mmCIF file of C-alpha atoms in Angstrom:
data_model
loop_
_atom_site.group_PDB
_atom_site.id
_atom_site.type_symbol
_atom_site.label_atom_id
_atom_site.label_comp_id
_atom_site.label_asym_id
_atom_site.label_seq_id
_atom_site.Cartn_x
_atom_site.Cartn_y
_atom_site.Cartn_z
ATOM 1 C CA ALA A 1 180.692 98.551 148.667
ATOM 2 C CA GLN A 2 178.161 98.624 151.455
ATOM 3 C CA SER A 3 177.415 95.669 153.710
ATOM 4 C CA VAL A 4 175.265 94.655 156.653
ATOM 5 C CA THR A 5 176.067 92.402 159.585
ATOM 6 C CA GLN A 6 173.412 90.690 161.646
ATOM 7 C CA LEU A 7 175.089 88.715 164.398
ATOM 8 C CA GLY A 8 173.522 85.444 165.390
ATOM 9 C CA SER A 9 170.856 83.560 163.529
ATOM 10 C CA HIS A 10 168.190 83.140 166.156
ATOM 11 C CA VAL A 11 166.709 85.159 169.006
ATOM 12 C CA SER A 12 164.119 83.826 171.433
ATOM 13 C CA VAL A 13 162.073 86.029 173.750
ATOM 14 C CA SER A 14 159.058 85.571 175.974
ATOM 15 C CA GLU A 15 155.760 87.112 175.051
ATOM 16 C CA GLY A 16 155.651 90.630 176.478
ATOM 17 C CA ALA A 17 159.433 90.938 176.655
ATOM 18 C CA LEU A 18 161.586 93.462 174.848
ATOM 19 C CA VAL A 19 162.665 92.569 171.333
ATOM 20 C CA LEU A 20 166.132 93.711 170.258
ATOM 21 C CA LEU A 21 167.541 92.666 166.903
ATOM 22 C CA ARG A 22 170.967 94.023 166.060
ATOM 23 C CA CYS A 23 172.209 95.362 162.761
ATOM 24 C CA ASN A 24 175.517 96.998 161.936
ATOM 25 C CA TYR A 25 176.354 98.414 158.550
ATOM 26 C CA SER A 26 179.401 99.410 156.587
ATOM 27 C CA SER A 27 179.244 102.192 154.016
ATOM 28 C CA SER A 28 181.649 104.828 152.741
ATOM 29 C CA VAL A 29 178.792 107.239 152.024
ATOM 30 C CA PRO A 30 175.634 108.067 153.973
ATOM 31 C CA PRO A 31 173.555 104.909 154.053
ATOM 32 C CA TYR A 32 169.870 104.313 153.766
ATOM 33 C CA LEU A 33 168.730 101.537 156.033
ATOM 34 C CA PHE A 34 165.798 99.167 156.024
ATOM 35 C CA TRP A 35 164.275 96.406 158.088
ATOM 36 C CA TYR A 36 162.185 93.787 156.338
ATOM 37 C CA VAL A 37 160.161 90.978 157.879
ATOM 38 C CA GLN A 38 159.390 87.600 156.360
ATOM 39 C CA TYR A 39 156.594 85.486 157.787
ATOM 40 C CA PRO A 40 156.618 81.769 157.024
ATOM 41 C CA ASN A 41 155.963 80.952 153.382
ATOM 42 C CA GLN A 42 155.671 84.610 152.409
ATOM 43 C CA GLY A 43 157.754 87.232 150.680
ATOM 44 C CA LEU A 44 159.529 90.028 152.507
ATOM 45 C CA GLN A 45 157.673 93.161 153.533
ATOM 46 C CA LEU A 46 159.012 96.466 154.726
ATOM 47 C CA LEU A 47 158.880 97.173 158.464
ATOM 48 C CA LEU A 48 160.576 100.562 158.423
ATOM 49 C CA LYS A 49 163.282 102.575 156.734
ATOM 50 C CA TYR A 50 165.690 105.398 157.446
ATOM 51 C CA THR A 51 166.639 107.768 154.667
ATOM 52 C CA THR A 52 167.287 111.210 156.122
ATOM 53 C CA GLY A 53 166.021 113.328 158.987
ATOM 54 C CA ALA A 54 164.933 111.921 162.330
ATOM 55 C CA THR A 55 167.189 109.091 163.400
ATOM 56 C CA LEU A 56 164.482 107.281 165.360
ATOM 57 C CA VAL A 57 162.202 105.634 162.880
ATOM 58 C CA LYS A 58 158.868 104.068 163.685
ATOM 59 C CA GLY A 59 157.447 101.265 161.619
ATOM 60 C CA ILE A 60 154.519 98.930 161.480
ATOM 61 C CA ASN A 61 153.408 96.609 164.282
ATOM 62 C CA GLY A 62 155.034 98.694 167.009
ATOM 63 C CA PHE A 63 158.611 98.281 165.811
ATOM 64 C CA GLU A 64 161.151 101.064 165.748
ATOM 65 C CA ALA A 65 164.822 101.474 164.937
ATOM 66 C CA GLU A 66 167.410 104.103 165.639
ATOM 67 C CA PHE A 67 170.144 105.136 163.240
ATOM 68 C CA LYS A 68 173.394 105.708 165.121
ATOM 69 C CA LYS A 69 176.102 106.930 162.820
ATOM 70 C CA SER A 70 178.810 106.856 165.480
ATOM 71 C CA GLU A 71 178.114 103.180 166.122
ATOM 72 C CA THR A 72 177.254 102.312 162.496
ATOM 73 C CA SER A 73 174.169 100.613 163.847
ATOM 74 C CA PHE A 74 170.472 100.364 163.089
ATOM 75 C CA HIS A 75 169.049 98.070 165.753
ATOM 76 C CA LEU A 76 165.394 97.066 165.685
ATOM 77 C CA THR A 77 163.341 97.128 168.867
ATOM 78 C CA LYS A 78 159.848 96.498 170.110
ATOM 79 C CA PRO A 79 158.896 97.071 173.753
ATOM 80 C CA SER A 80 156.622 94.065 174.096
ATOM 81 C CA ALA A 81 156.798 90.959 171.939
ATOM 82 C CA HIS A 82 153.678 89.331 170.623
ATOM 83 C CA MET A 83 153.331 85.771 169.378
ATOM 84 C CA SER A 84 152.571 87.131 165.914
ATOM 85 C CA ASP A 85 156.039 88.718 165.766
ATOM 86 C CA ALA A 86 157.632 85.325 165.218
ATOM 87 C CA ALA A 87 159.289 85.641 161.812
ATOM 88 C CA GLU A 88 162.595 86.214 160.083
ATOM 89 C CA TYR A 89 163.959 89.745 160.079
ATOM 90 C CA PHE A 90 166.353 91.200 157.548
ATOM 91 C CA CYS A 91 168.367 94.378 157.788
ATOM 92 C CA ALA A 92 169.351 95.965 154.471
ATOM 93 C CA VAL A 93 171.416 98.917 153.281
ATOM 94 C CA SER A 94 171.367 101.040 150.170
ATOM 95 C CA VAL A 95 173.254 104.124 149.051
ATOM 96 C CA THR A 96 172.518 106.974 146.668
ATOM 97 C CA GLY A 97 173.040 106.264 143.027
ATOM 98 C CA ALA A 98 171.332 105.800 139.736
ATOM 99 C CA ASN A 99 170.160 102.300 140.518
ATOM 100 C CA SER A 100 168.200 100.945 143.452
ATOM 101 C CA LYS A 101 170.019 97.988 144.880
ATOM 102 C CA LEU A 102 169.600 96.706 148.418
ATOM 103 C CA THR A 103 172.235 94.684 150.200
ATOM 104 C CA PHE A 104 170.608 92.363 152.706
ATOM 105 C CA GLY A 105 171.977 90.846 155.856
ATOM 106 C CA LYS A 106 171.704 87.113 156.469
ATOM 107 C CA GLY A 107 168.566 87.524 158.520
ATOM 108 C CA ILE A 108 167.681 86.569 162.056
ATOM 109 C CA THR A 109 164.839 84.369 163.203
ATOM 110 C CA LEU A 110 162.748 85.637 166.092
ATOM 111 C CA SER A 111 160.883 83.113 168.219
ATOM 112 C CA VAL A 112 158.344 84.186 170.824
ATOM 113 C CA ARG A 113 157.662 81.884 173.776
ATOM 114 C CA PRO A 114 154.224 81.893 175.418
ATOM 115 C CA ASP B 1 146.894 96.812 142.920
ATOM 116 C CA ALA B 2 147.313 93.078 143.415
ATOM 117 C CA GLY B 3 150.967 93.346 144.313
ATOM 118 C CA VAL B 4 153.789 91.423 142.705
ATOM 119 C CA ILE B 5 152.503 88.214 141.189
ATOM 120 C CA GLN B 6 154.656 85.133 140.751
ATOM 121 C CA SER B 7 153.887 81.813 139.137
ATOM 122 C CA PRO B 8 154.008 79.000 139.747
ATOM 123 C CA ARG B 9 154.056 79.023 143.553
ATOM 124 C CA HIS B 10 155.564 75.579 143.667
ATOM 125 C CA GLU B 11 157.543 73.706 141.056
ATOM 126 C CA VAL B 12 158.895 70.190 141.283
ATOM 127 C CA THR B 13 161.011 68.992 138.412
ATOM 128 C CA GLU B 14 163.680 66.481 137.578
ATOM 129 C CA MET B 15 167.313 67.231 137.042
ATOM 130 C CA GLY B 16 168.030 68.301 133.498
ATOM 131 C CA GLN B 17 164.628 69.770 132.832
ATOM 132 C CA GLU B 18 164.026 73.383 131.884
ATOM 133 C CA VAL B 19 162.313 75.544 134.482
ATOM 134 C CA THR B 20 160.650 78.894 133.829
ATOM 135 C CA LEU B 21 159.574 81.178 136.633
ATOM 136 C CA ARG B 22 157.312 84.103 135.938
ATOM 137 C CA CYS B 23 156.771 87.502 137.511
ATOM 138 C CA LYS B 24 154.372 90.367 137.050
ATOM 139 C CA PRO B 25 155.586 93.518 138.832
ATOM 140 C CA ILE B 26 153.425 96.242 140.295
ATOM 141 C CA SER B 27 152.180 98.551 137.565
ATOM 142 C CA GLY B 28 154.278 101.692 137.304
ATOM 143 C CA HIS B 29 157.354 100.274 139.002
ATOM 144 C CA ASP B 30 160.539 100.853 137.036
ATOM 145 C CA TYR B 31 162.747 98.287 138.757
ATOM 146 C CA LEU B 32 162.414 94.538 138.877
ATOM 147 C CA PHE B 33 164.605 92.242 140.939
ATOM 148 C CA TRP B 34 165.077 88.475 141.048
ATOM 149 C CA TYR B 35 166.333 86.946 144.307
ATOM 150 C CA ARG B 36 167.109 83.427 145.435
ATOM 151 C CA GLN B 37 166.763 82.323 149.053
ATOM 152 C CA THR B 38 168.345 79.214 150.547
ATOM 153 C CA MET B 39 169.163 78.162 154.066
ATOM 154 C CA MET B 40 172.853 78.041 153.325
ATOM 155 C CA ARG B 41 173.316 81.275 151.386
ATOM 156 C CA GLY B 42 170.419 83.406 152.590
ATOM 157 C CA LEU B 43 168.881 85.968 150.228
ATOM 158 C CA GLU B 44 170.892 86.553 147.064
ATOM 159 C CA LEU B 45 170.228 89.117 144.346
ATOM 160 C CA LEU B 46 170.464 87.372 140.982
ATOM 161 C CA ILE B 47 169.674 90.148 138.523
ATOM 162 C CA TYR B 48 167.766 93.388 138.286
ATOM 163 C CA PHE B 49 166.186 95.410 135.523
ATOM 164 C CA ASN B 50 165.513 99.106 135.093
ATOM 165 C CA ASN B 51 162.854 99.998 132.514
ATOM 166 C CA ASN B 52 163.061 96.440 131.137
ATOM 167 C CA VAL B 53 166.832 96.622 130.628
ATOM 168 C CA PRO B 54 169.104 94.288 132.631
ATOM 169 C CA ILE B 55 171.405 96.431 134.748
ATOM 170 C CA ASP B 56 173.344 94.001 136.911
ATOM 171 C CA ASP B 57 173.413 90.255 136.381
ATOM 172 C CA SER B 58 176.529 89.623 138.418
ATOM 173 C CA GLY B 59 174.548 87.470 140.825
ATOM 174 C CA MET B 60 173.437 84.973 138.208
ATOM 175 C CA PRO B 61 175.250 81.815 139.284
ATOM 176 C CA GLU B 62 175.909 80.182 135.935
ATOM 177 C CA ASP B 63 175.098 80.315 132.260
ATOM 178 C CA ARG B 64 172.301 77.894 132.982
ATOM 179 C CA PHE B 65 170.394 80.854 134.399
ATOM 180 C CA SER B 66 168.868 83.516 132.186
ATOM 181 C CA ALA B 67 166.335 86.280 132.742
ATOM 182 C CA LYS B 68 164.292 88.394 130.409
ATOM 183 C CA MET B 69 161.903 91.289 130.694
ATOM 184 C CA PRO B 70 160.156 91.691 127.348
ATOM 185 C CA ASN B 71 157.844 94.414 128.623
ATOM 186 C CA ALA B 72 157.090 96.435 131.728
ATOM 187 C CA SER B 73 154.585 93.951 133.066
ATOM 188 C CA PHE B 74 156.348 90.627 132.695
ATOM 189 C CA SER B 75 159.633 88.951 133.459
ATOM 190 C CA THR B 76 160.920 85.383 133.376
ATOM 191 C CA LEU B 77 163.768 83.567 135.050
ATOM 192 C CA LYS B 78 164.799 80.415 133.242
ATOM 193 C CA ILE B 79 167.042 77.585 134.367
ATOM 194 C CA GLN B 80 168.205 75.176 131.699
ATOM 195 C CA PRO B 81 169.217 72.520 132.533
ATOM 196 C CA SER B 82 168.141 72.458 136.166
ATOM 197 C CA GLU B 83 170.207 70.778 138.897
ATOM 198 C CA PRO B 84 169.339 69.714 142.459
ATOM 199 C CA ARG B 85 171.470 72.552 143.877
ATOM 200 C CA ASP B 86 169.098 75.013 142.199
ATOM 201 C CA SER B 87 166.419 74.036 144.704
ATOM 202 C CA ALA B 88 165.449 77.241 146.520
ATOM 203 C CA VAL B 89 162.750 79.848 146.865
ATOM 204 C CA TYR B 90 162.927 82.423 144.095
ATOM 205 C CA PHE B 91 161.497 85.857 144.753
ATOM 206 C CA CYS B 92 160.636 88.635 142.386
ATOM 207 C CA ALA B 93 160.415 92.203 143.684
ATOM 208 C CA SER B 94 159.656 95.574 142.155
ATOM 209 C CA SER B 95 160.139 99.192 143.149
ATOM 210 C CA LEU B 96 159.697 102.729 141.924
ATOM 211 C CA ALA B 97 162.495 104.613 140.263
ATOM 212 C CA VAL B 98 163.844 106.366 143.318
ATOM 213 C CA TRP B 99 166.592 104.301 144.871
ATOM 214 C CA TYR B 100 165.401 104.547 148.446
ATOM 215 C CA ASN B 101 161.892 103.378 147.780
ATOM 216 C CA GLU B 102 160.944 100.067 149.252
ATOM 217 C CA GLN B 103 160.973 96.915 147.240
ATOM 218 C CA PHE B 104 157.716 95.000 147.108
ATOM 219 C CA PHE B 105 158.203 91.262 147.110
ATOM 220 C CA GLY B 106 156.088 88.598 145.540
ATOM 221 C CA PRO B 107 155.147 85.430 147.437
ATOM 222 C CA GLY B 108 157.962 83.451 145.851
ATOM 223 C CA THR B 109 158.275 80.250 143.864
ATOM 224 C CA ARG B 110 159.505 77.211 145.752
ATOM 225 C CA LEU B 111 161.569 75.161 143.312
ATOM 226 C CA THR B 112 162.528 71.571 144.006
ATOM 227 C CA VAL B 113 164.821 69.808 141.557
ATOM 228 C CA LEU B 114 164.972 66.051 142.090
#
């Protein structure tokens, strides 16, 4: 079965600094990878996803992630953090099959300092 | 489309009472998912449906939990009897048939069992 590891529970950056949120996956078949964001008191919404093709994926709000098969990673980055980026971020993995089922990581909270 | 609709948004009840959470998925989506989110356990998939048929209920914690999807536009998650440890935010999500399509989450129902 596939799984996702997000190390740490909290990341704090200064406004304007680089954001790097790490995600490693485990899958015996080619994975499909997602990053979701959850703002306070809201449901999750998709930031970006990798299915096939280009390994560098761009998402909303200036975020991007790169699929690295050799490192089994899908880290999320943003060059310059904004106060509005403060939220919880979830990495998730899925594999091909008849049924859509995402496996989520435990999530990581991003704080942005003024 | 209005997105995934959940009701109620907040529910406070006493231990032993029956609780019913409701969800209206996005029209045309073939998959419906129920998740539970707590600080301790993170985001857990409880059950999901494909074309109104339950596919995987392995995440349902106990027999006290049940879910139904009588038609394509409505689903319920019922807890009977409720216990304080059921306190959590319950999310409903829906997606199109293709497994790699994103899941669209509702705003969640915050359940407090006293």
